[in-house]
GROMACS .gro file of C-alpha atoms in nm:
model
  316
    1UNK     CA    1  -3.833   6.811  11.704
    2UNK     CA    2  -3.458   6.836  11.740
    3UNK     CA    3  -3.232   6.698  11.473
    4UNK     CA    4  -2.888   6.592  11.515
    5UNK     CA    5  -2.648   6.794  11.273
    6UNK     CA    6  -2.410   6.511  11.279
    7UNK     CA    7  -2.697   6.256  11.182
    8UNK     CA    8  -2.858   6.423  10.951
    9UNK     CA    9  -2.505   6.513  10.737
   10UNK     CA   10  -2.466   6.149  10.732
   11UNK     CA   11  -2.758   6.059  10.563
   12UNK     CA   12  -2.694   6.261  10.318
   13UNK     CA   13  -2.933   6.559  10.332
   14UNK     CA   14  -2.624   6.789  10.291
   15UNK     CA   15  -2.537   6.654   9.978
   16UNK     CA   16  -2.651   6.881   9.770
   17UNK     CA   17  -2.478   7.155   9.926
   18UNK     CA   18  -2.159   7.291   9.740
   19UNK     CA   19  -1.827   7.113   9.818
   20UNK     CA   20  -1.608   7.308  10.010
   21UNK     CA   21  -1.255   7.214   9.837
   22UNK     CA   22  -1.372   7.096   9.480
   23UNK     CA   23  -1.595   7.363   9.342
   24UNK     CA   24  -1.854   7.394   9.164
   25UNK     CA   25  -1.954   7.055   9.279
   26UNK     CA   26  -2.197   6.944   9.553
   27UNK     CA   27  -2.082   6.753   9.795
   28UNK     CA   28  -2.251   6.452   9.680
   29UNK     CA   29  -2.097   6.487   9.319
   30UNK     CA   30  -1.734   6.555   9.498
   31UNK     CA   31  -1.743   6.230   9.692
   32UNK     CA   32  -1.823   6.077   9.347
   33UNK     CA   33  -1.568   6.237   9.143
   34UNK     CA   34  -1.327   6.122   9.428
   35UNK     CA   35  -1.460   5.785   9.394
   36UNK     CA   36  -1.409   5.768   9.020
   37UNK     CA   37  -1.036   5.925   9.077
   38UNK     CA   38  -0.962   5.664   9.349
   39UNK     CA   39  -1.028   5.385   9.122
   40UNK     CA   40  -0.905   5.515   8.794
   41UNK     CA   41  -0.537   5.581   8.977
   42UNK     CA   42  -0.562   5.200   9.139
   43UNK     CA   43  -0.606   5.039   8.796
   44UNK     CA   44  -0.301   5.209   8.666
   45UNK     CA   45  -0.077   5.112   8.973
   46UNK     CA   46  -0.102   5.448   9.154
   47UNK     CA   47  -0.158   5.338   9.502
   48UNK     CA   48  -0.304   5.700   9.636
   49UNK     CA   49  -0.588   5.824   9.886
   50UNK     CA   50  -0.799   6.124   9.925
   51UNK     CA   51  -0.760   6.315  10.304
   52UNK     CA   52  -0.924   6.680  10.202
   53UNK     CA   53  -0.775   6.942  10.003
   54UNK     CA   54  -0.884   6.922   9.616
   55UNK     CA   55  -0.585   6.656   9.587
   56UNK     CA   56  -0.506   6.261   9.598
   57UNK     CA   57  -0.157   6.217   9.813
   58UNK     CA   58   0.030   5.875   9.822
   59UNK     CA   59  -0.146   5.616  10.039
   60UNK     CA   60   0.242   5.544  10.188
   61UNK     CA   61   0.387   5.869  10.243
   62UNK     CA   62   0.725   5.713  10.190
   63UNK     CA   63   0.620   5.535   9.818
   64UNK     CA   64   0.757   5.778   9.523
   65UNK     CA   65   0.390   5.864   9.397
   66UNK     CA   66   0.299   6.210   9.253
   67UNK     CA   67   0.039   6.419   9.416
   68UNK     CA   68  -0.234   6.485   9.182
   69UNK     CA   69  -0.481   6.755   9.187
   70UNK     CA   70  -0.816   6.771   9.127
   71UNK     CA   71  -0.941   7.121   9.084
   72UNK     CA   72  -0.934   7.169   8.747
   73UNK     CA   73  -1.108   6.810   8.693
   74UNK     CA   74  -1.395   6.902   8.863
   75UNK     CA   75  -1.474   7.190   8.701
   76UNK     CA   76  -1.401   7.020   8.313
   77UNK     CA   77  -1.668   6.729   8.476
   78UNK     CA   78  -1.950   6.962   8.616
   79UNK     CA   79  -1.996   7.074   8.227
   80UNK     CA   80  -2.115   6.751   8.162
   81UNK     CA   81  -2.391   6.492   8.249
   82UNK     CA   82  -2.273   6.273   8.534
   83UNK     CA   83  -2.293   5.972   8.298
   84UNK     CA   84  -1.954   6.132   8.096
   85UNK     CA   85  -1.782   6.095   8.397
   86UNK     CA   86  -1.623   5.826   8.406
   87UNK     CA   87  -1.539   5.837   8.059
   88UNK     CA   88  -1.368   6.188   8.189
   89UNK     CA   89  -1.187   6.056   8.472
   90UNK     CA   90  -1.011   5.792   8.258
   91UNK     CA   91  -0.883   6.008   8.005
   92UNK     CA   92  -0.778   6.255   8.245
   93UNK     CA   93  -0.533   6.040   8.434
   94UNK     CA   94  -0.396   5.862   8.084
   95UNK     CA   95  -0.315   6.216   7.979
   96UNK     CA   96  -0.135   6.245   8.342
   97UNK     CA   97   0.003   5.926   8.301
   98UNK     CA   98   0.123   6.013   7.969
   99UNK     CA   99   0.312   6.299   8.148
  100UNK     CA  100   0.471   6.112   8.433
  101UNK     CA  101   0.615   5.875   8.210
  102UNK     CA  102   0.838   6.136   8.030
  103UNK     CA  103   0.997   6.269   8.362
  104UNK     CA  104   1.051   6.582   8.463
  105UNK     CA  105   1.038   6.814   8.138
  106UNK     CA  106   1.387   6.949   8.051
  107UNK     CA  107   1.454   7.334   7.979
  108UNK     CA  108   1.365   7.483   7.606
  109UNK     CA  109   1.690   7.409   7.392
  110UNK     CA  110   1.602   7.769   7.243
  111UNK     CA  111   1.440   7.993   7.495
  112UNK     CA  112   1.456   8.291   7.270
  113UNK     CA  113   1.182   8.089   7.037
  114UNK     CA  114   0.984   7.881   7.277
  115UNK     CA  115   0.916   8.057   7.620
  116UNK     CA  116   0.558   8.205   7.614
  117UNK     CA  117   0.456   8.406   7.885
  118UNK     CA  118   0.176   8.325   8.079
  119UNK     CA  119  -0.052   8.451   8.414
  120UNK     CA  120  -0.043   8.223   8.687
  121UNK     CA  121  -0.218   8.294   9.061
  122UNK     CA  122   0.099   8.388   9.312
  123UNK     CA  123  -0.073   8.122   9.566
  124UNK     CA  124  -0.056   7.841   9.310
  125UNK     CA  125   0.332   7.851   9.289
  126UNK     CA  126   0.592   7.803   9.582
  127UNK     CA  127   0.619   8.137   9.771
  128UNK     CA  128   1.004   8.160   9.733
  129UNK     CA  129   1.001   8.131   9.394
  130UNK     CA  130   0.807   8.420   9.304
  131UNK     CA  131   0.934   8.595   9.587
  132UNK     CA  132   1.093   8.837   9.373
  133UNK     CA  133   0.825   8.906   9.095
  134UNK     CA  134   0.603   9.168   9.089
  135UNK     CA  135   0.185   9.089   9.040
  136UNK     CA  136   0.078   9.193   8.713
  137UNK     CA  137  -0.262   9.214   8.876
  138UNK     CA  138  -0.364   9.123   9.248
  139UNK     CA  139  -0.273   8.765   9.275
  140UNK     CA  140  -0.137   8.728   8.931
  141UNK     CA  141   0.230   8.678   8.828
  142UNK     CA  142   0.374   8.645   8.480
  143UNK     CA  143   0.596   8.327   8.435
  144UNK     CA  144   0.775   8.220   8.143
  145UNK     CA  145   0.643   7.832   8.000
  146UNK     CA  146   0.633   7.644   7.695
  147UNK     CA  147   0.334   7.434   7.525
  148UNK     CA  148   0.416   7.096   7.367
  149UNK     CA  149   0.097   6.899   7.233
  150UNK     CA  150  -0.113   7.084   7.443
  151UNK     CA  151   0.067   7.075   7.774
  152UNK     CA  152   0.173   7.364   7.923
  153UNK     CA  153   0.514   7.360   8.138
  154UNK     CA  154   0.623   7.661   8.387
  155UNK     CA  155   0.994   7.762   8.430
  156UNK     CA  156   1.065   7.949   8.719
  157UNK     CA  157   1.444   7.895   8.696
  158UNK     CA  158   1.568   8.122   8.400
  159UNK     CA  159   1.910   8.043   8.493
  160UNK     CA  160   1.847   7.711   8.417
  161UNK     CA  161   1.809   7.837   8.025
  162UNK     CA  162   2.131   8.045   8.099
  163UNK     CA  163   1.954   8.330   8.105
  164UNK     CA  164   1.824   8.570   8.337
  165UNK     CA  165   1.444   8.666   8.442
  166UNK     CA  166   1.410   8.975   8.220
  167UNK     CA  167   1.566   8.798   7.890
  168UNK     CA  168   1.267   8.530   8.001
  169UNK     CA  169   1.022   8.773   8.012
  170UNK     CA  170   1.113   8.978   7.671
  171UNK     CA  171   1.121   8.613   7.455
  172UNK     CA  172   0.814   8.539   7.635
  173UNK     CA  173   0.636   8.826   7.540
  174UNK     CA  174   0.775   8.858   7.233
  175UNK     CA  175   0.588   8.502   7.164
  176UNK     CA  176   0.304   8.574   7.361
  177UNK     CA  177   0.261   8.873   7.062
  178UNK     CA  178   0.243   8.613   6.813
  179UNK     CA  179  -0.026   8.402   6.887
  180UNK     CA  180  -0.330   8.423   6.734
  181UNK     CA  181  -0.650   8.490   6.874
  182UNK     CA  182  -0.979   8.326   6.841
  183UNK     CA  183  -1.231   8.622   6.859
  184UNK     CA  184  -1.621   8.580   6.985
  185UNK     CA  185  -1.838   8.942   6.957
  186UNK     CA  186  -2.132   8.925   7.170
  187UNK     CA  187  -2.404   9.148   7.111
  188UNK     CA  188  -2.633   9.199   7.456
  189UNK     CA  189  -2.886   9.480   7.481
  190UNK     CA  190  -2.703   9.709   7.239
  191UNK     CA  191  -2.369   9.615   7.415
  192UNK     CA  192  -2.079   9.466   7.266
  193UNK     CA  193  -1.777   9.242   7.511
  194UNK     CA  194  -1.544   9.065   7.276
  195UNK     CA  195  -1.432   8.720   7.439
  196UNK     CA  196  -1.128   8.618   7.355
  197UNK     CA  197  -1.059   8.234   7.377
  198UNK     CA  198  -0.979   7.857   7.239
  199UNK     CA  199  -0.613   7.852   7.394
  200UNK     CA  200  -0.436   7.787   7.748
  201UNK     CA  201  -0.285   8.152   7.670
  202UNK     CA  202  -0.587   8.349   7.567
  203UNK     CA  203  -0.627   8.525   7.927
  204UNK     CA  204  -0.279   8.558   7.909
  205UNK     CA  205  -0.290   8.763   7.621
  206UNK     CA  206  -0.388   9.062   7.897
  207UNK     CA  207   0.017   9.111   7.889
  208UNK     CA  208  -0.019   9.207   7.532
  209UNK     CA  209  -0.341   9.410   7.541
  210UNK     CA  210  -0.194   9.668   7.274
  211UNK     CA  211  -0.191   9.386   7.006
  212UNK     CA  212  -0.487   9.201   7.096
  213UNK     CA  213  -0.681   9.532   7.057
  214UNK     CA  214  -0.472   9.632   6.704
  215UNK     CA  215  -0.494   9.290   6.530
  216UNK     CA  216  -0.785   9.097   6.696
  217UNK     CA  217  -1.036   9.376   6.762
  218UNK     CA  218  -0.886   9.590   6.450
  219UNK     CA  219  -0.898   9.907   6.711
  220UNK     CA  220  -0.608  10.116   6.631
  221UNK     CA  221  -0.681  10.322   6.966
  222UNK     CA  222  -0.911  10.333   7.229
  223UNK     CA  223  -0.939  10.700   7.299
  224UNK     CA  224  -1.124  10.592   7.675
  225UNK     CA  225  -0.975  10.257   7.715
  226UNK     CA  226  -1.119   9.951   7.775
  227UNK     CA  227  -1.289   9.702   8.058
  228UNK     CA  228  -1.087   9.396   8.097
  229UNK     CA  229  -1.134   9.086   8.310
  230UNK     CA  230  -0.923   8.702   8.309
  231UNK     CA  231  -1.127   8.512   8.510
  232UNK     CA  232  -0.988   8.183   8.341
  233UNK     CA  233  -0.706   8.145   8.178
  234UNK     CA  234  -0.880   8.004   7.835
  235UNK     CA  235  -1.041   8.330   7.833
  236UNK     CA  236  -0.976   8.661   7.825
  237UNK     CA  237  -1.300   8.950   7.801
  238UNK     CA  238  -1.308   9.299   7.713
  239UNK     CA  239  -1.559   9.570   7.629
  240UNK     CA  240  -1.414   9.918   7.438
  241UNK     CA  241  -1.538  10.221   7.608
  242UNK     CA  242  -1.693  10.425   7.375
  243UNK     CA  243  -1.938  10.621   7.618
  244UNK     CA  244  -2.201  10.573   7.915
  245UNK     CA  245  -2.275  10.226   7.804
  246UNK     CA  246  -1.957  10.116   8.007
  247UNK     CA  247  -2.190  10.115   8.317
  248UNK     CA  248  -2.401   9.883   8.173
  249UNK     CA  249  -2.155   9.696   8.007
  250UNK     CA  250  -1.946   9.651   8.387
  251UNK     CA  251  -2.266   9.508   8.532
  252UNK     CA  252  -2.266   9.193   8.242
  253UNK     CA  253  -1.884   9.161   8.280
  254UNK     CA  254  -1.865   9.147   8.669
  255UNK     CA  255  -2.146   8.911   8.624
  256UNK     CA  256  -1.994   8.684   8.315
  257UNK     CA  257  -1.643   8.686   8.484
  258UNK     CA  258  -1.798   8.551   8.830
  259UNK     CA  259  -1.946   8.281   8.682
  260UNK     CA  260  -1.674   8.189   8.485
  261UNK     CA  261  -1.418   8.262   8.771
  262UNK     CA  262  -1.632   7.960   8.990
  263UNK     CA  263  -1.694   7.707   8.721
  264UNK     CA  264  -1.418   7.728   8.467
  265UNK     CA  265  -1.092   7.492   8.481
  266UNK     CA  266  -0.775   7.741   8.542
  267UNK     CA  267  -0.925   8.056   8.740
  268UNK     CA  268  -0.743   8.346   8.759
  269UNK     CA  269  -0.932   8.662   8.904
  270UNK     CA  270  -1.360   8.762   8.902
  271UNK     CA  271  -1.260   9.130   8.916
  272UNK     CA  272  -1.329   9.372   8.612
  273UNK     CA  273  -1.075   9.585   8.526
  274UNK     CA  274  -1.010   9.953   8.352
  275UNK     CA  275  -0.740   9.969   8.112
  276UNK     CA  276  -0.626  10.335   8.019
  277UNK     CA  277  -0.537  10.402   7.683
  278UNK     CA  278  -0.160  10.396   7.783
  279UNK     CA  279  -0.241  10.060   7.937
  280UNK     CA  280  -0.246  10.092   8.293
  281UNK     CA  281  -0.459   9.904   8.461
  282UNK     CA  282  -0.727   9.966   8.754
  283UNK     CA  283  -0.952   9.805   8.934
  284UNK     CA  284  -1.296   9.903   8.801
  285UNK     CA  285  -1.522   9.857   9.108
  286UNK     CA  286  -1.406   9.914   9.501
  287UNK     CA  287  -1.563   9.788   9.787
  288UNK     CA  288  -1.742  10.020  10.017
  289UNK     CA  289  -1.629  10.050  10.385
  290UNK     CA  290  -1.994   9.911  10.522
  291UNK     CA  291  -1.985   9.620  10.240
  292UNK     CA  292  -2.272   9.745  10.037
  293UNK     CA  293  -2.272   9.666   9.694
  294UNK     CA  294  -1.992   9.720   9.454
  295UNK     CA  295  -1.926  10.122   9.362
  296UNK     CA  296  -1.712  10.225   9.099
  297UNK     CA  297  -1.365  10.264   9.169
  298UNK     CA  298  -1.202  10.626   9.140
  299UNK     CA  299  -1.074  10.589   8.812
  300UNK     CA  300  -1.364  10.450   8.620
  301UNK     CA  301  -1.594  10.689   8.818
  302UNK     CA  302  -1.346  11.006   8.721
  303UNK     CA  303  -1.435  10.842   8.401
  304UNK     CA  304  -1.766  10.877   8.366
  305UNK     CA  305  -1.798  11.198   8.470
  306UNK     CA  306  -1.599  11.319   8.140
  307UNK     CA  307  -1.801  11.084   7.890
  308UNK     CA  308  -2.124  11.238   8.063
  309UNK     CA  309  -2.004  11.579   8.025
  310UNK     CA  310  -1.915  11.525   7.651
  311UNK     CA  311  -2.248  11.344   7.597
  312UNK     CA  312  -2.411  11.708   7.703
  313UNK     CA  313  -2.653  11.845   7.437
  314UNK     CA  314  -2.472  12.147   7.322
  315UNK     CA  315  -2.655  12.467   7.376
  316UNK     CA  316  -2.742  12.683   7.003
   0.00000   0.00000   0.00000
């Protein structure tokens, strides 16, 4: 029996196949949360229409309506029952609402005390503004911003401020140092990963590792450094090296920062790190040329060789 591709897509028996564009929904729950978008922007005069790309775009091109994106909303919605939805949707586009109605936001009157630096995907920004900028990590640029009631505003103009990129980037980091973490230890299989969360900055904190490891995790040093990874940017995960257990301890983090990477609002990167204990940072795992499965980079591998040797049983 042949069956038409075309036909059989449009009754539906794709649907529960993931969307393409709004991740980590099915298609079926897309077209819903679409729906549910659609009709929450009509009742509060937005006159807007879905064509593809994660994003509702003004029904009349020429009509001075803001694009609005929808990424982030579906993954906040796929944590809950379908039923919340709606309930969701409205309260997202109030809080959006909320926004538009206070204009563009205006520079920090006192950049020195408010800029906070935070990681941001290159691709998410306009190229030519971050033309210039070097990636912290692959794909991820540091960009000075401010939080007001829980809204987070980029500046990618420091001149704006009347001052200049680096002067942005000290205050923001100086800032950045000051927040204060909220700390989960997990305990799995005699390993421990520290997750640090319960902020918009909290994977951000990777810019000041050095204090996150003094005054959060109470390490004064980490004499083999640490695994790292920022898959979202409420969350920020790390496991101290201590010995052999890092190869364990790599498996659950490539694993935890996948997941989190595909379903969590904000993603950032699904790679696991090495951090040195002078802070440089390397990838922990490197593709092999045939696309087997992951193999320890250089670095971490170098690694393991010297916590093997010094976990030798001395001769007497």
């Amino acid at each position: 029996m042949t069956i038409d591709a075309a036909t059989e897509y449009a009754r539906g028996n794709n649907s529960s196949r993931p969307d393409p564009t709004l991740t980590p929904l099915s298609r079926r729950q897309a077209t819903r949360l679409v729906h549910l978008a659609l009709s929450a922007a009509a009742e509060r005069g937005l006159d807007l229409a879905y064509l593809g790309g994660g994003a509702l775009v003004p029904a009349d091109r020429s009509a001075d309506n803001p694009m609005l994106g929808l990424s982030n909303l579906a993954r906040i919605v796929a944590q809950f029952d379908e039923d919340h939805w709606p309930v969701l949707v409205e309260d997202h586009f109030d809080q959006l609402l909320e926004q538009l109605r206070h204009g563009p936001p205006t520079p920090p009157t006192d950049p020195e005390r408010e800029l906070i630096q935070r990681l941001v995907p290159r691709d998410a920004l306009p190229a030519d503004w971050t033309a210039d900028r070097p990636d912290f990590l692959p794909g991820l640029v540091s960009v000075p911003s401010t939080t007001d009631d829980g809204i987070v505003t980029m500046f990618l103009e420091p001149a704006d401020m009347g001052i200049t990129w680096g002067e942005a980037e000290r205050f923001g980091l100086a800032n950045l140092r000051g927040l204060t973490d909220h700390v989960e230890h997990v305990e799995h299989e005699g390993l421990q990963v520290d997750f640090v969360t319960g902020t918009p900055f909290a994977a951000s904190r990777a810019l000041v590792l050095d204090t996150v490891l003094r005054e959060s995790l109470r390490v004064d040093h980490a004499p083999h450094g640490v695994l790292a990874a920022v898959p979202a940017r409420d969350t920020l995960m790390l496991h101290v090296i201590r010995d052999l257990s890092v190869i364990p301890a790599l498996g659950l983090l490539l694993n935890v920062a996948a997941r989190s990477h595909a379903h969590d609002p904000g993603p950032l990167s699904p790679e696991v790190f090495m951090v040195t204990p002078d802070f440089r940072w390397f990838p922990a795992t490197t593709l092999s040329p045939d696309y087997t499965p992951l193999r320890l980079s250089s670095e971490l591998e170098t690694l393991t060789k010297v916590l093997a040797t010094s976990e030798l049983p001395r001769r007497s």
